[in-house]
mmCIF file of C-alpha atoms and ligand atoms in Angstrom:
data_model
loop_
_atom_site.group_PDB
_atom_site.id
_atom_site.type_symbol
_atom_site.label_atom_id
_atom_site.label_comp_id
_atom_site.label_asym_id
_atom_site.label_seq_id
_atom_site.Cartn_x
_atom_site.Cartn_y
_atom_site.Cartn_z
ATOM 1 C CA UNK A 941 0.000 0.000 0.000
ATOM 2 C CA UNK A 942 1.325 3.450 -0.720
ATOM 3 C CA UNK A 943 2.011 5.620 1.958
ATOM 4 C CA UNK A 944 1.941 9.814 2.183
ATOM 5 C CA UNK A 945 5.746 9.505 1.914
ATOM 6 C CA UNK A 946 5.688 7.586 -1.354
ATOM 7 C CA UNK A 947 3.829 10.855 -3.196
ATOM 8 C CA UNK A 948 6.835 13.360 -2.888
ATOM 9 C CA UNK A 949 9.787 11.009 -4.674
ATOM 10 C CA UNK A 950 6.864 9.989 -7.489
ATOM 11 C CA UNK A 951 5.872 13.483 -7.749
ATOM 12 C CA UNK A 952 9.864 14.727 -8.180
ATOM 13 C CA UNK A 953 10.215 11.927 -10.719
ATOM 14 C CA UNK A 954 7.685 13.327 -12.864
ATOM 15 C CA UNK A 955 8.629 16.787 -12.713
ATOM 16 C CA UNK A 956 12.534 15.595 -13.253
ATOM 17 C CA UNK A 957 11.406 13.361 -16.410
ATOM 18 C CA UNK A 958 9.214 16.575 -17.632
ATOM 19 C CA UNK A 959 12.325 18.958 -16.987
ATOM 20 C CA UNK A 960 14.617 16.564 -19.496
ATOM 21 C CA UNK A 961 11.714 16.026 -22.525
ATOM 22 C CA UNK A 962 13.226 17.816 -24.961
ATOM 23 C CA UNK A 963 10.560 17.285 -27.856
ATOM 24 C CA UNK A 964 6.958 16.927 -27.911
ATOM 25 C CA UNK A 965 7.075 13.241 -28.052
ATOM 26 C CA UNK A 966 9.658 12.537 -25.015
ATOM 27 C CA UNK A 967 7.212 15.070 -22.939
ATOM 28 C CA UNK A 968 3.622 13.034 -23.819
ATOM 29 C CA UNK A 969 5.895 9.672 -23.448
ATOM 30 C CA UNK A 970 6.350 11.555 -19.783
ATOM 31 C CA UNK A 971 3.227 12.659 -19.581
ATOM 32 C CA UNK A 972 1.923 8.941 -20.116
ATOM 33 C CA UNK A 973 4.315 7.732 -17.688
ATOM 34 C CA UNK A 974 3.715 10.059 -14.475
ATOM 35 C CA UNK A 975 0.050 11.065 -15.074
ATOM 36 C CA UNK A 976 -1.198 8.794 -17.588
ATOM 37 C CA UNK A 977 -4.175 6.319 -16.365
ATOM 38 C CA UNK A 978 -1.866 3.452 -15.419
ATOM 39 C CA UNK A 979 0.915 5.769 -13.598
ATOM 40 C CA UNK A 980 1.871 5.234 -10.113
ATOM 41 C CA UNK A 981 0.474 8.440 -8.824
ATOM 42 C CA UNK A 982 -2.681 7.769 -10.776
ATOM 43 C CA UNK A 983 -2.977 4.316 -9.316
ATOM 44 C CA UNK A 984 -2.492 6.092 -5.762
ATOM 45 C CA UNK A 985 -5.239 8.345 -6.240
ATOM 46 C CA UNK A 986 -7.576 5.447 -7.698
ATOM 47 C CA UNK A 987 -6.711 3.580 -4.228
ATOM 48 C CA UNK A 988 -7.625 6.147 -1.982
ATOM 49 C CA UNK A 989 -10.823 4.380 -1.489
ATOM 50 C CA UNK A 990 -9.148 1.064 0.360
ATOM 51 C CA UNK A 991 -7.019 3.133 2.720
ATOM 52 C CA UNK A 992 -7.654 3.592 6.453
ATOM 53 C CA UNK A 993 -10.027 6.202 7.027
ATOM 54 C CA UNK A 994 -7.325 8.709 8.696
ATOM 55 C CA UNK A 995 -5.135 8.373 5.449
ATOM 56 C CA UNK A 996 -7.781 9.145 3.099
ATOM 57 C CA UNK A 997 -7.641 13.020 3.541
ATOM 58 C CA UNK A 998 -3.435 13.658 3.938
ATOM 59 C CA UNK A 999 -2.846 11.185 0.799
ATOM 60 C CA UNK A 1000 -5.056 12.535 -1.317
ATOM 61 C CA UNK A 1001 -5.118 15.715 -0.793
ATOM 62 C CA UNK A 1002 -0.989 15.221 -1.479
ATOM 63 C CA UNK A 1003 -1.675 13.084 -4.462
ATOM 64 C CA UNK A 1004 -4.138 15.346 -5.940
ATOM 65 C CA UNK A 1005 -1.475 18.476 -5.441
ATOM 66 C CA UNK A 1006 1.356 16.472 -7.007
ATOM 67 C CA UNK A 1007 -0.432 15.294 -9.871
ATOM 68 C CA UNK A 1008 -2.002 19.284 -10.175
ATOM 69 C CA UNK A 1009 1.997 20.041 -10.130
ATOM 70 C CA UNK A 1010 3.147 17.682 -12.520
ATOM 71 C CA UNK A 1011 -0.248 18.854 -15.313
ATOM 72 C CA UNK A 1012 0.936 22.271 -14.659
ATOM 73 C CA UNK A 1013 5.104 21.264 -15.247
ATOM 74 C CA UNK A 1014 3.933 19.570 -18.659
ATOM 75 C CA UNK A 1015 1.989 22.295 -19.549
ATOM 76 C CA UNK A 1016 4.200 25.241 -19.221
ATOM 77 C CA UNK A 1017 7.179 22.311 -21.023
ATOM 78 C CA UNK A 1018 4.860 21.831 -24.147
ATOM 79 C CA UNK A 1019 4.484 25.844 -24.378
ATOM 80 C CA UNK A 1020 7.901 26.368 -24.500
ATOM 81 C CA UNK A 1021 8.631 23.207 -27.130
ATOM 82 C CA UNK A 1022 6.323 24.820 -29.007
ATOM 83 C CA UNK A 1023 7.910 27.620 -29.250
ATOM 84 C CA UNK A 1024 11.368 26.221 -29.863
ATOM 85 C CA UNK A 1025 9.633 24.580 -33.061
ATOM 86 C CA UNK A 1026 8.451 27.682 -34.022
ATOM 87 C CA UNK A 1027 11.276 29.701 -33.462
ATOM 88 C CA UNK A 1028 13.939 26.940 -35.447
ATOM 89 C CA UNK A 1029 11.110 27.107 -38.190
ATOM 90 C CA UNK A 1030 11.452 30.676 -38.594
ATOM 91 C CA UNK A 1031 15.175 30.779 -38.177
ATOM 92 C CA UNK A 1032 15.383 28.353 -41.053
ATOM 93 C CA UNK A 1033 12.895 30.546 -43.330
ATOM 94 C CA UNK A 1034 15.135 33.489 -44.584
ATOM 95 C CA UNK A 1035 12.467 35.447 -45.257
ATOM 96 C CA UNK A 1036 12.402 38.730 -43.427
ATOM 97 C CA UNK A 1037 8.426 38.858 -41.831
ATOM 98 C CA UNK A 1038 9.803 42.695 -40.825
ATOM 99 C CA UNK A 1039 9.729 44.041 -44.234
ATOM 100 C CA UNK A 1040 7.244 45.913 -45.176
ATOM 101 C CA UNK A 1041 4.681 43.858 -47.660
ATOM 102 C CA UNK A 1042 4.333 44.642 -51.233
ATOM 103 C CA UNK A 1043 2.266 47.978 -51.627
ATOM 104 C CA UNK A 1044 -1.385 48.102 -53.488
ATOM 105 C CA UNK A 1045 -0.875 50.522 -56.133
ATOM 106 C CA UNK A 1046 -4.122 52.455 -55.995
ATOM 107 C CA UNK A 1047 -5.784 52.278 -59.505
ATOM 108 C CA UNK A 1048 -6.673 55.729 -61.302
ATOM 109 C CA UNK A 1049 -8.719 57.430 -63.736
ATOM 110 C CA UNK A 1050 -8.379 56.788 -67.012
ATOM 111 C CA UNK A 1051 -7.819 60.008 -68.821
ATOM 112 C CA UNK A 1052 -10.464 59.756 -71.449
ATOM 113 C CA UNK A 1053 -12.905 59.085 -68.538
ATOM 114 C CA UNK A 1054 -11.372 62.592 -66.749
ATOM 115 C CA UNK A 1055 -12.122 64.277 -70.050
ATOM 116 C CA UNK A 1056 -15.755 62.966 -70.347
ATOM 117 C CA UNK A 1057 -16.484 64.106 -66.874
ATOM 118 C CA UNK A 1058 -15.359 67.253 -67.949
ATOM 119 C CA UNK A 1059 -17.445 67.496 -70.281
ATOM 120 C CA UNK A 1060 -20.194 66.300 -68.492
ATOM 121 C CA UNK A 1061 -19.732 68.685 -65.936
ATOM 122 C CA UNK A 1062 -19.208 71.810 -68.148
ATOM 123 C CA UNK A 1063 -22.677 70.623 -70.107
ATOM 124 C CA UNK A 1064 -24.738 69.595 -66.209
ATOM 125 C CA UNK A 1065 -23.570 73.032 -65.568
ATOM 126 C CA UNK A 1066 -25.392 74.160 -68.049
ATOM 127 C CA UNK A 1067 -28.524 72.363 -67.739
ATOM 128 C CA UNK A 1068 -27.887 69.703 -69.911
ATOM 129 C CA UNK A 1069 -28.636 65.781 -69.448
ATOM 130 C CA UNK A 1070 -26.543 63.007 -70.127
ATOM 131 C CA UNK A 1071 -28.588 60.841 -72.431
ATOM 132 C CA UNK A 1072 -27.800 56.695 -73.616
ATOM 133 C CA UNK A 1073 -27.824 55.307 -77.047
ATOM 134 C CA UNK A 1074 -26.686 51.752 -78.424
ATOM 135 C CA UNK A 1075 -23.501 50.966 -80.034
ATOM 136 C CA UNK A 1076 -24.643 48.802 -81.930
ATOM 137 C CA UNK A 1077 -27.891 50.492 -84.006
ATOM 138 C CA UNK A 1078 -29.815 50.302 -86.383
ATOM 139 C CA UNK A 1079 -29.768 51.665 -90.284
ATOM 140 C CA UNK A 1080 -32.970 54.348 -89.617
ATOM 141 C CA UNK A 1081 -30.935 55.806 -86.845
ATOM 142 C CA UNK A 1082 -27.388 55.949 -87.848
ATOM 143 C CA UNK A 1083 -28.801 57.450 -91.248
ATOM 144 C CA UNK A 1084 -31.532 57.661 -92.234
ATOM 145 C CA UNK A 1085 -33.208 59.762 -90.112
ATOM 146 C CA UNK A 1086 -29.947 61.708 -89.640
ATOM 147 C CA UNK A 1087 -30.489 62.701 -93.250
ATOM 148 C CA UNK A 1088 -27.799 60.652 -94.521
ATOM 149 C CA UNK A 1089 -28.378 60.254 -98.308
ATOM 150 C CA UNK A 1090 -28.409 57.048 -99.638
ATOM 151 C CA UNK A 1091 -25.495 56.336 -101.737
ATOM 152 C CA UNK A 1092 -23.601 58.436 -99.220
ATOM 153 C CA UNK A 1093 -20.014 57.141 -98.381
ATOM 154 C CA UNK A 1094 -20.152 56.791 -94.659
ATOM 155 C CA UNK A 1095 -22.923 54.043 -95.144
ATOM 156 C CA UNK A 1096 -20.748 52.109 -97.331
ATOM 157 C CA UNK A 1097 -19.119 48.881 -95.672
ATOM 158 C CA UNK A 1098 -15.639 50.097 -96.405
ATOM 159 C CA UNK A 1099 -16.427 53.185 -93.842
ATOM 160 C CA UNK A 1100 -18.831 51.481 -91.289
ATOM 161 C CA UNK A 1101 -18.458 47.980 -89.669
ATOM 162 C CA UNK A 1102 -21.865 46.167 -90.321
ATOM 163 C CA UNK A 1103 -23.072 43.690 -88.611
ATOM 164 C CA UNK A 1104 -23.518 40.279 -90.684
ATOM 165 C CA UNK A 1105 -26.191 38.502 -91.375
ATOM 166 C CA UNK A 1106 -28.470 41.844 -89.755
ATOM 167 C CA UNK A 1107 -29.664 43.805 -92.401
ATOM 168 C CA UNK A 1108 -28.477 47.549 -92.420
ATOM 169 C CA UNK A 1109 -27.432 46.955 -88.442
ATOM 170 C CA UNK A 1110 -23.663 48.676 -87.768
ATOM 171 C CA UNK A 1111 -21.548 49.542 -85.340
ATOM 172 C CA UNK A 1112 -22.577 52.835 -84.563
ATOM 173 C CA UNK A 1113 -19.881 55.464 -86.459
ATOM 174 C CA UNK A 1114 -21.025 58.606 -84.518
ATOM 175 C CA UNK A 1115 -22.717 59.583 -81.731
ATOM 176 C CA UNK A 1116 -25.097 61.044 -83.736
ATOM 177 C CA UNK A 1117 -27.976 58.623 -83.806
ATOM 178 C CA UNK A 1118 -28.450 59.481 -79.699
ATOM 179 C CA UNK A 1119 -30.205 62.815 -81.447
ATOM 180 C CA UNK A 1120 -32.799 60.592 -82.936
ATOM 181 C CA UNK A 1121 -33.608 58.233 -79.715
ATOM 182 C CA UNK A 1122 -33.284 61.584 -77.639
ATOM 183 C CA UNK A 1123 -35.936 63.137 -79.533
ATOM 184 C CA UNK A 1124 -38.456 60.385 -80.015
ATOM 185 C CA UNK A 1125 -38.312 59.889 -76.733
ATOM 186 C CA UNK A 1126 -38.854 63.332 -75.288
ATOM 187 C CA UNK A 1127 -40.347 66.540 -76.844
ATOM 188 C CA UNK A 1128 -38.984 69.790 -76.719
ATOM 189 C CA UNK A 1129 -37.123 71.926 -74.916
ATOM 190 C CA UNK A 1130 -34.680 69.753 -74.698
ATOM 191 C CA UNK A 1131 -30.962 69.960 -74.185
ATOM 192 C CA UNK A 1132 -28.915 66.590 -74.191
ATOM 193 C CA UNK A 1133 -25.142 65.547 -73.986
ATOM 194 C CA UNK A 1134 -24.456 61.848 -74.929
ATOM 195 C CA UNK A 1135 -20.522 60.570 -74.889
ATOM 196 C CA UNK A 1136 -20.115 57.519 -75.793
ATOM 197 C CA UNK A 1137 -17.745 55.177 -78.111
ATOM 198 C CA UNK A 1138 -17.617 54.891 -82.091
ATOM 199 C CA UNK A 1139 -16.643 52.523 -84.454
ATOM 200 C CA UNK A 1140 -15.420 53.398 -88.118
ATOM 201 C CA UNK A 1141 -13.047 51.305 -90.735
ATOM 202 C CA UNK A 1142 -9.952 52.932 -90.240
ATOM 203 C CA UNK A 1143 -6.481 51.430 -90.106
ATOM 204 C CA UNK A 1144 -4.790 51.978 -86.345
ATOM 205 C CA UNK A 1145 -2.245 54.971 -86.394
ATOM 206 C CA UNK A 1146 -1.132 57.861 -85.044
ATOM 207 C CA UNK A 1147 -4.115 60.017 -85.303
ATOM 208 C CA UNK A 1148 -6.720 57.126 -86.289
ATOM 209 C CA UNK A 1149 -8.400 53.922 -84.712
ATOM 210 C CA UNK A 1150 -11.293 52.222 -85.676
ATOM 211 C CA UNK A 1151 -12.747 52.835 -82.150
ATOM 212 C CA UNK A 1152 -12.412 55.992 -80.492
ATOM 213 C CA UNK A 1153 -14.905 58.209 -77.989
ATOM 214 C CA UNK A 1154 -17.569 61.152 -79.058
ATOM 215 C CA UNK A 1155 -19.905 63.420 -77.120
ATOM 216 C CA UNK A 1156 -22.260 64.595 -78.978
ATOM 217 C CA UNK A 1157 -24.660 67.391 -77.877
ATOM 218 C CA UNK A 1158 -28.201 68.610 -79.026
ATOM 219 C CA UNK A 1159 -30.238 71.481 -77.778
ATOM 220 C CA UNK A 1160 -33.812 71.787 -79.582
ATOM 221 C CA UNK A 1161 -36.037 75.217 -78.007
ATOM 222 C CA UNK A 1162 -38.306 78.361 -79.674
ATOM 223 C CA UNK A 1163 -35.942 80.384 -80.795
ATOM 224 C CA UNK A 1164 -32.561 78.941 -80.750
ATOM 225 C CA UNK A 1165 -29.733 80.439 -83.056
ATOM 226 C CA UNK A 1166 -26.493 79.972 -84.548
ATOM 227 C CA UNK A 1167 -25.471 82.654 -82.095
ATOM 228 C CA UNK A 1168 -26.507 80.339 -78.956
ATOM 229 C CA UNK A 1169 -24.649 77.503 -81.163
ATOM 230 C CA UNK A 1170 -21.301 79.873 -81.250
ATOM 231 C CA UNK A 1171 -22.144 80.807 -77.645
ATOM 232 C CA UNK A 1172 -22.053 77.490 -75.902
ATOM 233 C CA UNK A 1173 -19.193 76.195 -78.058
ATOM 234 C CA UNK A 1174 -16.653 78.703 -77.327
ATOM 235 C CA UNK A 1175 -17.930 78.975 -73.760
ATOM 236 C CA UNK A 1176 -16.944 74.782 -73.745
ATOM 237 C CA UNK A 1177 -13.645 75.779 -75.923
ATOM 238 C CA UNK A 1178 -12.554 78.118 -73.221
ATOM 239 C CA UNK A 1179 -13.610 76.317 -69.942
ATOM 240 C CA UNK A 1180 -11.358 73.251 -71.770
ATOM 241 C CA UNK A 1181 -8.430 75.000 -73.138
ATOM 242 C CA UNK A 1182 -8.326 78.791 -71.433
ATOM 243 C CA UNK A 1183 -10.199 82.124 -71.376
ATOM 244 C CA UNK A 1184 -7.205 83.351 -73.924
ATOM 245 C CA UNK A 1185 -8.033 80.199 -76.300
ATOM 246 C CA UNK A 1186 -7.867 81.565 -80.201
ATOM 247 C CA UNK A 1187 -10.859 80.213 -82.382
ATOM 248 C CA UNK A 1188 -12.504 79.555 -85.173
ATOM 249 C CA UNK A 1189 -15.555 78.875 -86.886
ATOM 250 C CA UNK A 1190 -15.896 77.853 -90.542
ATOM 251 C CA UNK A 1191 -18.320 76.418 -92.612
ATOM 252 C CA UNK A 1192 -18.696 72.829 -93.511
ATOM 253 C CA UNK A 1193 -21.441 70.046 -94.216
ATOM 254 C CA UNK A 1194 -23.102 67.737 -92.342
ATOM 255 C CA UNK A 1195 -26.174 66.042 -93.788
ATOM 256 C CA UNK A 1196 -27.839 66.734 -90.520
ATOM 257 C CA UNK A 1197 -27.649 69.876 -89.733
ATOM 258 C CA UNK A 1198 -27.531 73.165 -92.003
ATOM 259 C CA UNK A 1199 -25.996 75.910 -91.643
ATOM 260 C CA UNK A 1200 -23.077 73.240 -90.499
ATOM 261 C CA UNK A 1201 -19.639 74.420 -88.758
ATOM 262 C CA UNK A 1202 -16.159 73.175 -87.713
ATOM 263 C CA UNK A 1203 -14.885 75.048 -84.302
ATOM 264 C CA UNK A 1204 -10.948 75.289 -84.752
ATOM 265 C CA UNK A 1205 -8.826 76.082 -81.956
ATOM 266 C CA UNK A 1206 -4.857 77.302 -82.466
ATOM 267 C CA UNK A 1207 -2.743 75.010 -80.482
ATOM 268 C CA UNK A 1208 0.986 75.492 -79.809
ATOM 269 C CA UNK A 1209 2.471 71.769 -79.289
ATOM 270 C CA UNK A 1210 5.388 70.900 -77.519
ATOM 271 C CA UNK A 1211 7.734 71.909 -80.189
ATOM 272 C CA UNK A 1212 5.864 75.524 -79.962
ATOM 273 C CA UNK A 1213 4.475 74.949 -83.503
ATOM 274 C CA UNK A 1214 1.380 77.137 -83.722
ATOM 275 C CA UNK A 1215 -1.428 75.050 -84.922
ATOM 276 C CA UNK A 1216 -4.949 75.517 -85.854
ATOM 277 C CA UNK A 1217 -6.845 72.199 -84.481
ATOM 278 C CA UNK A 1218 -10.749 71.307 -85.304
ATOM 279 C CA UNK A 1219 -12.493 70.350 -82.482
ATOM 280 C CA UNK A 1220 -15.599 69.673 -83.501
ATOM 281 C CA UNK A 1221 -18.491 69.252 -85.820
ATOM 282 C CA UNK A 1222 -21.332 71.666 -85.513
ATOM 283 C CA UNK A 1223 -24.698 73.225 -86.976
ATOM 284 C CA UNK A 1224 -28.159 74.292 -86.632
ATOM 285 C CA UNK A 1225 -30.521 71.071 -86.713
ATOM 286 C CA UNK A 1226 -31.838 70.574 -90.361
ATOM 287 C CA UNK A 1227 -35.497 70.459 -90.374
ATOM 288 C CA UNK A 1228 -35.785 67.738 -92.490
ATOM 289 C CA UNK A 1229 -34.591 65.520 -89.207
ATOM 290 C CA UNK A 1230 -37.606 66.988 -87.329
ATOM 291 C CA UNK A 1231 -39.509 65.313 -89.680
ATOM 292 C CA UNK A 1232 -38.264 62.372 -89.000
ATOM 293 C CA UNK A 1233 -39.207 62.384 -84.841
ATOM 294 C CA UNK A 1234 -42.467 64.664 -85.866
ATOM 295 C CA UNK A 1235 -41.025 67.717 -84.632
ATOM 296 C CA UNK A 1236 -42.356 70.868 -85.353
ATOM 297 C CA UNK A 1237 -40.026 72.898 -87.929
ATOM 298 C CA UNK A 1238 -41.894 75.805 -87.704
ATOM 299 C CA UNK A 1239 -41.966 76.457 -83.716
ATOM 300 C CA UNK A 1240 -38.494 74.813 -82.856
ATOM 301 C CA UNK A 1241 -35.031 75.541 -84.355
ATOM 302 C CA UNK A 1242 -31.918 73.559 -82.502
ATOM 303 C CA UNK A 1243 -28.083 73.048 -82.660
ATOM 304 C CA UNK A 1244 -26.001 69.884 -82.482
ATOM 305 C CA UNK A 1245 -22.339 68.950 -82.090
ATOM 306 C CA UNK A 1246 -20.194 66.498 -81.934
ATOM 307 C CA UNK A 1247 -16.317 66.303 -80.613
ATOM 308 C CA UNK A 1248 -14.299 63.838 -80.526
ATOM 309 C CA UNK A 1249 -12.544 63.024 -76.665
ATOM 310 C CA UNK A 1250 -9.356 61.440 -77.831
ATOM 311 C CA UNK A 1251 -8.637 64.194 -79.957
ATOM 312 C CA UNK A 1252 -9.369 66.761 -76.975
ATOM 313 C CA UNK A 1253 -7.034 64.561 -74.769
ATOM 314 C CA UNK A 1254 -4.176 64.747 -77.173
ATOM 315 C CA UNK A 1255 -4.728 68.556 -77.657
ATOM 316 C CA UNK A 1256 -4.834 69.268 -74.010
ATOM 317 C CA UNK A 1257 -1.513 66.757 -73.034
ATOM 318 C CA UNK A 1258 0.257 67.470 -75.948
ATOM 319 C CA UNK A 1259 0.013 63.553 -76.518
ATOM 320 C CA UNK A 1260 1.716 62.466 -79.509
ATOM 321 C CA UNK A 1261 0.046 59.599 -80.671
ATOM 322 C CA UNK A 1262 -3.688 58.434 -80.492
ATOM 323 C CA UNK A 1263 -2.204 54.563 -79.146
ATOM 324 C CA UNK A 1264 -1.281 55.871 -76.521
ATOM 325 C CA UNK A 1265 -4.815 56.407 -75.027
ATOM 326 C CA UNK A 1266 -5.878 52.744 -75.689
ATOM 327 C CA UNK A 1267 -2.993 50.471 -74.993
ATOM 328 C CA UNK A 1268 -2.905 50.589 -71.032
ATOM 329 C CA UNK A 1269 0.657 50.787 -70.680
ATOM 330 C CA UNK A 1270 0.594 52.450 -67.163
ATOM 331 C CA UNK A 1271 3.717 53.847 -67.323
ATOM 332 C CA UNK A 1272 1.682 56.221 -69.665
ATOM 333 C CA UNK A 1273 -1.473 56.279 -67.574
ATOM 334 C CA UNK A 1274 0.209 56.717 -64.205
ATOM 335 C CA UNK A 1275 1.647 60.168 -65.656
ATOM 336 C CA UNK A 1276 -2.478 61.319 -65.532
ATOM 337 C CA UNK A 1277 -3.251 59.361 -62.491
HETATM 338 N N1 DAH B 169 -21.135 63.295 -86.158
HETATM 339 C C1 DAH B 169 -20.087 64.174 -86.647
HETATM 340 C C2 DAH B 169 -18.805 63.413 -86.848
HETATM 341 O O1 DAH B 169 -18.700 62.313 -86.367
HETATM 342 C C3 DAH B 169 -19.872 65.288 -85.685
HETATM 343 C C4 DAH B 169 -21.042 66.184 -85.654
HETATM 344 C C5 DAH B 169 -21.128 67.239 -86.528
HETATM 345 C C6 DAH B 169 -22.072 65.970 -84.781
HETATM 346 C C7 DAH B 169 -22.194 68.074 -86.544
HETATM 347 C C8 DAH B 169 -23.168 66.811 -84.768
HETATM 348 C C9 DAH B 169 -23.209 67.852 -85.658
HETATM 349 O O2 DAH B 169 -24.195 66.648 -83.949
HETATM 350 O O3 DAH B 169 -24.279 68.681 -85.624
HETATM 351 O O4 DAH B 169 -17.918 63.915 -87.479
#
């Protein structure tokens, strides 16, 4: 039978053989040993129950505090193998957890989207709405109702991508046929902005791509002029470019609108060549295209125009060629950023 004096060598045994375990498996091998079910101490405490009365308190009360010692010895052991493991592990890794981590370069706005929401904001200031079209439209409104005689070149497939296999159905090649949608769905007064992206057959280079951006505008009211149209383009031309911007207007043709204009801006570029620059395509809405959404000719007059946002980006940055816009190299973008 054990005795109260057996408890203190057991207990020093245990804590000696939990002192030397110097991995995880010589401490549960320990742990097994000294606490485990079959373990001296643990048969003590088991045989509490046959001892004299009188010994029943002192032992286990002594054999409870021993194995309590020893749980709390194998504890505080397996915390600090642990920790060893860890620590050889990361003394093996080379890799430097102080360094700072790679940084997340913040993305930015692409500069053809800063010069729409230019635009957008010079026109809202104004009282202008942006309006939607398709880019991918229909015959009646990327001509036909934009007065675009048949037989005309832009309609022909070597200008405009068609779609096969859907009669007359293109990639849109302006912005123009927004105009049409704006005004069938809305009557006048009405005063719409509508950037968007165009499509035409032209061979990628410096100054061309067959995809590039437009915002076209249309304002339809009693009593609008070609002196409102000259008005709110040169108030656009010098909110863009500078209250000291030199322009011009001259005449050209649209089939949609008539009178029709160019707006020309001079430009010095970066090798301080003085240049004059169109900007856009402008003109007092033709009344035959009233006709077409059931306007009334008679009570409402109206402008249009159209400019192209690549070609205001390059202007404005000097940019050099048109490829640069589209590629995403973002050692170009990051310059805008
Ligand atoms: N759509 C023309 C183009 O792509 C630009 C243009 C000219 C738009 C005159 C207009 C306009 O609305 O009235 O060259």
């Amino acid at each position: 039978m054990a005795t109260l004096d057996d408890i203190a060598p057991l207990r020093d045994q245990a804590l000696a053989a939990v002192d030397a375990a110097d991995t995880l498996d010589a401490l549960e091998a320990a742990r097994v040993a000294h606490v485990g079910r079959k373990s001296p101490l643990a048969e003590i405490l088991s045989g509490i129950g046959r001892l004299e009365p009188a010994e029943r308190g002192p032992v286990g009360k002594t054999a409870n505090e021993a194995r309590k010692a020893v749980e709390a010895a194998l504890t505080a052991r397996k915390d600090a193998l642990e920790a060893d493991a860890m620590g050889a592990a990361l003394a093996a890794d080379d890799t430097d957890i102080t360094l700072p981590g790679d940084p997340h370069p913040a993305g930015a706005v692409h500069l053809l989207t800063q010069v729409r929401w230019e635009l957008e904001d010079i026109f809202l200031a104004m009282g202008y709405r942006i309006a939607d079209g398709p880019e991918v439209e229909d015959e009646y409104h990327n001509f036909t109702a934009l007065n675009v005689a048949e037989g005309h070149p832009a309609r022909s497939p070597s200008d405009t991508f068609y779609v096969r296999g859907r009669d007359g159905v293109a990639l849109r090649p302006q912005t123009s046929p927004v105009q049409i949608r704006a005004m069938e769905e809305a009557r006048p007064p009405l005063y719409v902005i509508s950037p968007g992206v165009v499509y035409r057959r032209d061979d990628v280079d410096a100054t061309h791509s067959p995809m590039f951006h437009q915002l076209e505008g249309l304002a339809v009211d009693e009593g609008l002029s070609l002196a409102h149209l000259k008005g709110t383009l040169v108030h656009v031309a010098r909110e863009l470019l500078g209250d000291d911007v030199e322009y011009a207007l001259r005449p050209h043709f649209f089939p949609f609108t008539e009178p029709s204009v160019e707006l020309y801006v001079r430009w010095v570029d970066k090798r301080g060549r003085s240049l004059w620059l169109e900007l856009l395509g402008a003109g007092m809405v033709d009344p035959d295209v009233f006709g077409f959404v059931g306007y009334d000719a008679e009570r409402y007059t109206g402008f249009a125009f159209g400019m192209g946002l690549d070609r205001i980006a390059m202007v404005r940055h000097g940019l050099p060629d048109l490829r640069l816009l589209l590629e995403g190299d973002v050692r170009f973008l990051e310059q805008f950023a």
